Amino acid sequence: MFTMGEDMMKQWAENWEKLMGDHLEKLVHNDKFISEMSKSIAATMTGKAFYSKALDEQMAAMNLPSRTEIVKVLQKLTDIEERVIDLTERFEDYVDAQQSKPAAKSAPVAEKAAPEAKPAPDAAAKEVKARKQKK
Amino acid sequence: MIGNMDTLVQHLDAITEHVMRNTAGELDKYPRGVTPREEVYTAGNVSLLRFESPLGVEGTPILIIPSLINRWYILDVTEETSFIRQFAQQRPTYLIDWGYPDEEVGHLPLSHYYHRSIKRAVRQICRQHGISQVDMLGYCIGGTLAYAFSCLEPDLVDHLVMLTAPIDFTDAGIFATYAEHFPIEEFSASMGKMPGWLLAFSFQFVQPMGVYQKAKMFHSKFESESFMKLYNAMERWIADPVSFPARAYYEMITDLYQKNLLAQGRLMTAEGRKVDPAARRAKTLILNAGKDHIAPLCTTALPASDKAPVSEVTIPSGHIGITTGRNSKDACRSAIDFLMN
């Protein structure tokens, strides 16, 4: 008797799962449903944009930086960081290229090659010297 | 009376702290990735990880490009299912960790990820090993990024494995329908990022019975130790969502899902360079999943203009199952065999 009840429950659960599964699957794939849901999301996002703008204006009236402005500053910092990374890479590539040049040209003459191996700092020093002279 | 209230609040506080500590303790048992690793390079949010290999392991390094929409350690979730662990046994193995991007990178274009960031990682690896090319594996959207990179820098990629990577979005299934209707302009005007929790919800939404089926599976298998280990590790991964930078998300929806520019060879980087599939030379393996609802089989096909040597292996599993399911070992073996030849 108990087993029969358990089997019935199991059968009922399986039927429920199939019924619900089929129904929900159809719903989330339905073009009209997706379109209406998107409209609702669009309305929420438009509301958020309006609210954020109003908040920004209030902050500006109080002479305080808004979240939007702080994010802009953070994005500028990201841009600067990106630029520094790019320049560092270019500098490393330049140094690598300069270091490999004399080694390939005159490997045995180590004493003479040594000072030439660091042209970048020399060039930088000359530039600084020239700037100082200009001043 | 007030004194009693204070005691009650103190007790509640103590109970909350106890529960939170225990919960945190449980989470600590399931680390983010199981293979030992070190961070060898960082640029902004992005870092390059090198995984520990046995002594004497050498050869062309493998760079893994994970998806931007979730955390990388799905490929290293347990010792038994880890792709990364298997790769690291064979070759020096690196991975780009996209971190947790927030609004400070919301203005960066998609090409920042598929070109600039990957190029920096490849450059670091090449400098480290004194080589000029690497092998690559991209998973999900990471595969799309790796593919775009191999179009832009054909000399830097020798072998490319695309693990369930969508390239042709002509018929991209349920996600294409959602992308078509998604209010992308309103999103762009109001959001600095696509929040991780919303992305995670959208994945649950397209499989409405998923949570129920997961609970049913848990009920039938919870006495198995190996099942519980994988289940908890997966739950740990699911509960670790990542936000998608706003401009990159906008470009992914419009340029890839809506206009299908990558497959048509019309995708351009922010600097105005064309991402041309015809320029690609990397030997390629398309490793796709037969029951994938996120990147259906037809989306993983390469454009006709792509003349690089290509082979294809289809694993009978789903999008996540290919990395952690019972057939994941076959998928991993196929990738290793391809990279070794």
mmCIF file of N, CA and C in Angstrom, chain A residues 13-14 16-18 20-21 24-25 27-29 31 33-35 37-38 41-43 45-46 48-49 52 67 71 74-76 78-79 81-83 85-86 88-90 92-93 96, chain B residues 41-45 102-108 112 116 119-120 123-124 127 174 177-178 180-183 186-194 198 205-209 212-213 216:
data_model
loop_
_atom_site.group_PDB
_atom_site.id
_atom_site.type_symbol
_atom_site.label_atom_id
_atom_site.label_comp_id
_atom_site.label_asym_id
_atom_site.label_seq_id
_atom_site.Cartn_x
_atom_site.Cartn_y
_atom_site.Cartn_z
ATOM 1 N N ALA A 13 5.034 13.596 -9.613
ATOM 2 C CA ALA A 13 6.161 14.538 -9.699
ATOM 3 C C ALA A 13 6.733 14.561 -11.116
ATOM 4 N N GLU A 14 6.830 13.355 -11.722
ATOM 5 C CA GLU A 14 7.371 13.292 -13.092
ATOM 6 C C GLU A 14 6.456 14.017 -14.072
ATOM 7 N N TRP A 16 4.340 16.413 -13.360
ATOM 8 C CA TRP A 16 4.423 17.851 -13.072
ATOM 9 C C TRP A 16 5.676 18.450 -13.725
ATOM 10 N N GLU A 17 6.798 17.728 -13.585
ATOM 11 C CA GLU A 17 8.057 18.225 -14.141
ATOM 12 C C GLU A 17 7.963 18.379 -15.657
ATOM 13 N N LYS A 18 7.364 17.377 -16.298
ATOM 14 C CA LYS A 18 7.260 17.410 -17.771
ATOM 15 C C LYS A 18 6.345 18.548 -18.213
ATOM 16 N N MET A 20 5.394 21.308 -16.519
ATOM 17 C CA MET A 20 5.982 22.622 -16.238
ATOM 18 C C MET A 20 7.150 22.914 -17.180
ATOM 19 N N GLY A 21 7.988 21.883 -17.380
ATOM 20 C CA GLY A 21 9.164 22.031 -18.245
ATOM 21 C C GLY A 21 8.755 22.454 -19.645
ATOM 22 N N LEU A 24 7.200 26.110 -19.562
ATOM 23 C CA LEU A 24 8.186 27.186 -19.350
ATOM 24 C C LEU A 24 9.164 27.291 -20.517
ATOM 25 N N GLU A 25 9.513 26.135 -21.060
ATOM 26 C CA GLU A 25 10.441 26.113 -22.210
ATOM 27 C C GLU A 25 9.833 26.892 -23.374
ATOM 28 N N LEU A 27 7.551 29.174 -23.139
ATOM 29 C CA LEU A 27 7.429 30.575 -22.738
ATOM 30 C C LEU A 27 8.742 31.335 -22.959
ATOM 31 N N VAL A 28 9.862 30.780 -22.482
ATOM 32 C CA VAL A 28 11.130 31.529 -22.591
ATOM 33 C C VAL A 28 11.662 31.575 -24.026
ATOM 34 N N HIS A 29 11.078 30.736 -24.907
ATOM 35 C CA HIS A 29 11.486 30.789 -26.315
ATOM 36 C C HIS A 29 10.485 31.577 -27.166
ATOM 37 N N ASP A 31 8.756 34.525 -28.901
ATOM 38 C CA ASP A 31 9.213 35.832 -29.372
ATOM 39 C C ASP A 31 8.467 36.987 -28.706
ATOM 40 N N PHE A 33 6.855 36.998 -25.831
ATOM 41 C CA PHE A 33 7.220 37.079 -24.407
ATOM 42 C C PHE A 33 8.561 37.793 -24.242
ATOM 43 N N ILE A 34 9.544 37.397 -25.080
ATOM 44 C CA ILE A 34 10.891 37.997 -24.990
ATOM 45 C C ILE A 34 10.805 39.497 -25.308
ATOM 46 N N SER A 35 10.013 39.815 -26.333
ATOM 47 C CA SER A 35 9.877 41.209 -26.742
ATOM 48 C C SER A 35 9.255 42.055 -25.615
ATOM 49 N N MET A 37 9.238 41.360 -22.415
ATOM 50 C CA MET A 37 10.176 41.404 -21.298
ATOM 51 C C MET A 37 11.267 42.458 -21.565
ATOM 52 N N SER A 38 11.723 42.510 -22.818
ATOM 53 C CA SER A 38 12.747 43.491 -23.189
ATOM 54 C C SER A 38 12.218 44.908 -23.028
ATOM 55 N N ILE A 41 12.445 45.762 -19.455
ATOM 56 C CA ILE A 41 13.845 46.055 -19.064
ATOM 57 C C ILE A 41 14.228 47.444 -19.573
ATOM 58 N N ALA A 42 13.805 47.756 -20.818
ATOM 59 C CA ALA A 42 14.127 49.070 -21.407
ATOM 60 C C ALA A 42 13.543 50.193 -20.554
ATOM 61 N N ALA A 43 12.302 49.995 -20.089
ATOM 62 C CA ALA A 43 11.660 51.021 -19.257
ATOM 63 C C ALA A 43 12.430 51.205 -17.945
ATOM 64 N N MET A 45 15.602 50.606 -17.432
ATOM 65 C CA MET A 45 16.897 51.241 -17.716
ATOM 66 C C MET A 45 16.723 52.730 -18.001
ATOM 67 N N THR A 46 15.653 53.090 -18.732
ATOM 68 C CA THR A 46 15.391 54.510 -19.004
ATOM 69 C C THR A 46 15.152 55.237 -17.680
ATOM 70 N N LYS A 48 16.294 54.382 -14.786
ATOM 71 C CA LYS A 48 17.573 54.460 -14.069
ATOM 72 C C LYS A 48 18.420 55.619 -14.601
ATOM 73 N N ALA A 49 18.446 55.755 -15.942
ATOM 74 C CA ALA A 49 19.226 56.838 -16.557
ATOM 75 C C ALA A 49 18.690 58.199 -16.087
ATOM 76 N N SER A 52 19.601 58.732 -12.397
ATOM 77 C CA SER A 52 21.040 59.014 -12.242
ATOM 78 C C SER A 52 21.336 60.460 -12.628
ATOM 79 N N ARG A 67 28.745 60.314 -8.702
ATOM 80 C CA ARG A 67 29.299 58.997 -9.023
ATOM 81 C C ARG A 67 29.772 58.956 -10.483
ATOM 82 N N VAL A 71 33.498 58.022 -11.706
ATOM 83 C CA VAL A 71 33.764 56.942 -12.673
ATOM 84 C C VAL A 71 34.578 57.489 -13.850
ATOM 85 N N LEU A 74 38.090 57.700 -12.820
ATOM 86 C CA LEU A 74 38.675 56.347 -12.794
ATOM 87 C C LEU A 74 39.006 55.870 -14.211
ATOM 88 N N GLN A 75 38.110 56.205 -15.155
ATOM 89 C CA GLN A 75 38.359 55.792 -16.541
ATOM 90 C C GLN A 75 39.563 56.521 -17.129
ATOM 91 N N LYS A 76 39.726 57.797 -16.745
ATOM 92 C CA LYS A 76 40.914 58.545 -17.196
ATOM 93 C C LYS A 76 42.175 57.883 -16.633
ATOM 94 N N THR A 78 42.503 54.775 -15.855
ATOM 95 C CA THR A 78 42.713 53.532 -16.622
ATOM 96 C C THR A 78 43.429 53.855 -17.933
ATOM 97 N N ASP A 79 42.988 54.940 -18.609
ATOM 98 C CA ASP A 79 43.621 55.325 -19.877
ATOM 99 C C ASP A 79 45.099 55.639 -19.683
ATOM 100 N N GLU A 81 47.020 54.530 -17.260
ATOM 101 C CA GLU A 81 47.702 53.262 -16.954
ATOM 102 C C GLU A 81 47.982 52.486 -18.251
ATOM 103 N N GLU A 82 46.989 52.459 -19.136
ATOM 104 C CA GLU A 82 47.150 51.772 -20.422
ATOM 105 C C GLU A 82 48.311 52.378 -21.217
ATOM 106 N N ARG A 83 48.361 53.712 -21.205
ATOM 107 C CA ARG A 83 49.401 54.429 -21.959
ATOM 108 C C ARG A 83 50.779 54.101 -21.373
ATOM 109 N N ILE A 85 51.638 51.424 -19.741
ATOM 110 C CA ILE A 85 51.975 50.037 -20.080
ATOM 111 C C ILE A 85 52.505 49.960 -21.515
ATOM 112 N N ASP A 86 51.815 50.663 -22.438
ATOM 113 C CA ASP A 86 52.249 50.674 -23.841
ATOM 114 C C ASP A 86 53.656 51.237 -23.987
ATOM 115 N N THR A 88 55.966 51.458 -21.664
ATOM 116 C CA THR A 88 56.941 50.556 -21.032
ATOM 117 C C THR A 88 57.321 49.434 -21.996
ATOM 118 N N GLU A 89 56.307 48.894 -22.660
ATOM 119 C CA GLU A 89 56.570 47.802 -23.616
ATOM 120 C C GLU A 89 57.455 48.286 -24.760
ATOM 121 N N ARG A 90 57.135 49.479 -25.256
ATOM 122 C CA ARG A 90 57.930 50.014 -26.374
ATOM 123 C C ARG A 90 59.366 50.256 -25.941
ATOM 124 N N GLU A 92 60.942 48.680 -23.506
ATOM 125 C CA GLU A 92 61.588 47.353 -23.339
ATOM 126 C C GLU A 92 62.011 46.783 -24.688
ATOM 127 N N ASP A 93 61.128 46.916 -25.682
ATOM 128 C CA ASP A 93 61.452 46.410 -27.023
ATOM 129 C C ASP A 93 62.660 47.145 -27.600
ATOM 130 N N ASP A 96 65.770 45.951 -25.817
ATOM 131 C CA ASP A 96 66.080 44.595 -26.315
ATOM 132 C C ASP A 96 66.773 44.670 -27.672
ATOM 133 N N TYR B 41 52.495 38.432 -14.577
ATOM 134 C CA TYR B 41 52.360 39.748 -15.223
ATOM 135 C C TYR B 41 50.984 40.319 -14.908
ATOM 136 N N THR B 42 50.916 41.621 -14.728
ATOM 137 C CA THR B 42 49.621 42.278 -14.482
ATOM 138 C C THR B 42 49.532 43.550 -15.298
ATOM 139 N N ALA B 43 48.387 43.800 -15.872
ATOM 140 C CA ALA B 43 48.116 45.069 -16.562
ATOM 141 C C ALA B 43 46.672 45.443 -16.257
ATOM 142 N N GLY B 44 46.487 46.405 -15.354
ATOM 143 C CA GLY B 44 45.133 46.775 -14.948
ATOM 144 C C GLY B 44 44.459 45.616 -14.234
ATOM 145 N N ASN B 45 43.239 45.295 -14.659
ATOM 146 C CA ASN B 45 42.506 44.184 -14.046
ATOM 147 C C ASN B 45 43.023 42.828 -14.495
ATOM 148 N N ASP B 102 35.129 46.376 -13.540
ATOM 149 C CA ASP B 102 34.024 47.210 -13.043
ATOM 150 C C ASP B 102 33.892 48.429 -13.952
ATOM 151 N N GLU B 103 33.242 49.472 -13.455
ATOM 152 C CA GLU B 103 32.947 50.624 -14.318
ATOM 153 C C GLU B 103 34.199 51.377 -14.765
ATOM 154 N N GLU B 104 35.315 51.203 -14.066
ATOM 155 C CA GLU B 104 36.520 51.937 -14.457
ATOM 156 C C GLU B 104 37.058 51.479 -15.823
ATOM 157 N N VAL B 105 36.626 50.297 -16.275
ATOM 158 C CA VAL B 105 37.032 49.831 -17.620
ATOM 159 C C VAL B 105 35.813 49.748 -18.543
ATOM 160 N N GLY B 106 34.697 50.377 -18.100
ATOM 161 C CA GLY B 106 33.451 50.321 -18.878
ATOM 162 C C GLY B 106 33.558 50.985 -20.235
ATOM 163 N N HIS B 107 34.571 51.843 -20.434
ATOM 164 C CA HIS B 107 34.701 52.568 -21.707
ATOM 165 C C HIS B 107 35.626 51.851 -22.692
ATOM 166 N N LEU B 108 36.251 50.748 -22.256
ATOM 167 C CA LEU B 108 37.207 50.069 -23.148
ATOM 168 C C LEU B 108 36.466 49.212 -24.177
ATOM 169 N N HIS B 112 40.008 45.862 -27.066
ATOM 170 C CA HIS B 112 40.994 45.946 -25.984
ATOM 171 C C HIS B 112 41.265 44.544 -25.453
ATOM 172 N N ARG B 116 44.586 43.874 -27.682
ATOM 173 C CA ARG B 116 45.625 44.464 -26.841
ATOM 174 C C ARG B 116 46.017 43.562 -25.662
ATOM 175 N N LYS B 119 47.637 40.296 -26.802
ATOM 176 C CA LYS B 119 48.968 40.542 -27.368
ATOM 177 C C LYS B 119 50.008 40.777 -26.263
ATOM 178 N N ARG B 120 49.575 41.495 -25.229
ATOM 179 C CA ARG B 120 50.492 41.731 -24.096
ATOM 180 C C ARG B 120 50.892 40.410 -23.446
ATOM 181 N N ARG B 123 53.242 38.502 -25.696
ATOM 182 C CA ARG B 123 54.550 39.156 -25.678
ATOM 183 C C ARG B 123 55.348 38.725 -24.442
ATOM 184 N N GLN B 124 54.664 38.715 -23.285
ATOM 185 C CA GLN B 124 55.338 38.316 -22.047
ATOM 186 C C GLN B 124 55.846 36.877 -22.145
ATOM 187 N N ARG B 127 58.823 36.611 -24.554
ATOM 188 C CA ARG B 127 60.050 37.142 -23.930
ATOM 189 C C ARG B 127 60.613 36.142 -22.915
ATOM 190 N N ILE B 174 18.903 30.493 -28.657
ATOM 191 C CA ILE B 174 18.096 31.301 -27.743
ATOM 192 C C ILE B 174 18.773 32.628 -27.390
ATOM 193 N N THR B 177 18.201 35.269 -30.001
ATOM 194 C CA THR B 177 16.858 35.854 -29.910
ATOM 195 C C THR B 177 16.832 36.918 -28.817
ATOM 196 N N TYR B 178 17.426 36.599 -27.672
ATOM 197 C CA TYR B 178 17.468 37.574 -26.575
ATOM 198 C C TYR B 178 18.302 38.798 -26.967
ATOM 199 N N GLU B 180 18.752 39.948 -29.912
ATOM 200 C CA GLU B 180 18.012 40.715 -30.924
ATOM 201 C C GLU B 180 17.026 41.681 -30.259
ATOM 202 N N HIS B 181 16.405 41.225 -29.169
ATOM 203 C CA HIS B 181 15.395 42.047 -28.489
ATOM 204 C C HIS B 181 15.972 42.911 -27.370
ATOM 205 N N PHE B 182 17.205 42.648 -26.979
ATOM 206 C CA PHE B 182 17.766 43.344 -25.809
ATOM 207 C C PHE B 182 17.834 44.858 -26.059
ATOM 208 N N PRO B 183 17.351 45.676 -25.109
ATOM 209 C CA PRO B 183 17.357 47.141 -25.315
ATOM 210 C C PRO B 183 18.759 47.719 -25.146
ATOM 211 N N GLU B 186 19.314 51.618 -24.550
ATOM 212 C CA GLU B 186 18.935 52.015 -23.182
ATOM 213 C C GLU B 186 19.990 51.536 -22.192
ATOM 214 N N PHE B 187 20.507 50.328 -22.443
ATOM 215 C CA PHE B 187 21.571 49.784 -21.591
ATOM 216 C C PHE B 187 22.788 50.705 -21.631
ATOM 217 N N SER B 188 23.172 51.070 -22.861
ATOM 218 C CA SER B 188 24.356 51.900 -23.050
ATOM 219 C C SER B 188 24.208 53.262 -22.355
ATOM 220 N N ALA B 189 22.978 53.798 -22.361
ATOM 221 C CA ALA B 189 22.754 55.121 -21.771
ATOM 222 C C ALA B 189 22.676 55.090 -20.246
ATOM 223 N N SER B 190 22.454 53.907 -19.677
ATOM 224 C CA SER B 190 22.199 53.888 -18.238
ATOM 225 C C SER B 190 23.169 53.056 -17.406
ATOM 226 N N MET B 191 23.909 52.159 -18.017
ATOM 227 C CA MET B 191 24.728 51.231 -17.218
ATOM 228 C C MET B 191 26.215 51.383 -17.537
ATOM 229 N N GLY B 192 27.035 51.308 -16.502
ATOM 230 C CA GLY B 192 28.479 51.352 -16.690
ATOM 231 C C GLY B 192 29.068 49.960 -16.866
ATOM 232 N N LYS B 193 28.239 48.952 -16.658
ATOM 233 C CA LYS B 193 28.684 47.557 -16.812
ATOM 234 C C LYS B 193 27.444 46.679 -16.905
ATOM 235 N N MET B 194 27.617 45.469 -17.431
ATOM 236 C CA MET B 194 26.536 44.491 -17.373
ATOM 237 C C MET B 194 26.785 43.700 -16.088
ATOM 238 N N LEU B 198 23.144 39.732 -13.111
ATOM 239 C CA LEU B 198 22.129 39.752 -14.158
ATOM 240 C C LEU B 198 22.489 38.744 -15.267
ATOM 241 N N PHE B 205 17.671 31.724 -16.591
ATOM 242 C CA PHE B 205 16.362 32.017 -17.153
ATOM 243 C C PHE B 205 16.071 31.162 -18.394
ATOM 244 N N VAL B 206 17.097 30.952 -19.226
ATOM 245 C CA VAL B 206 16.851 30.195 -20.467
ATOM 246 C C VAL B 206 16.701 28.690 -20.201
ATOM 247 N N GLN B 207 17.034 28.261 -18.981
ATOM 248 C CA GLN B 207 16.792 26.856 -18.611
ATOM 249 C C GLN B 207 15.917 26.862 -17.355
ATOM 250 N N PRO B 208 14.618 27.134 -17.511
ATOM 251 C CA PRO B 208 13.762 27.379 -16.340
ATOM 252 C C PRO B 208 13.678 26.214 -15.364
ATOM 253 N N MET B 209 13.852 24.988 -15.849
ATOM 254 C CA MET B 209 13.769 23.844 -14.936
ATOM 255 C C MET B 209 15.140 23.429 -14.410
ATOM 256 N N TYR B 212 15.484 23.118 -10.582
ATOM 257 C CA TYR B 212 14.730 21.960 -10.075
ATOM 258 C C TYR B 212 15.475 20.658 -10.402
ATOM 259 N N GLN B 213 15.971 20.584 -11.661
ATOM 260 C CA GLN B 213 16.680 19.354 -12.049
ATOM 261 C C GLN B 213 17.972 19.174 -11.250
ATOM 262 N N LYS B 216 17.040 17.842 -7.925
ATOM 263 C CA LYS B 216 16.678 16.423 -8.045
ATOM 264 C C LYS B 216 17.941 15.545 -8.121
#
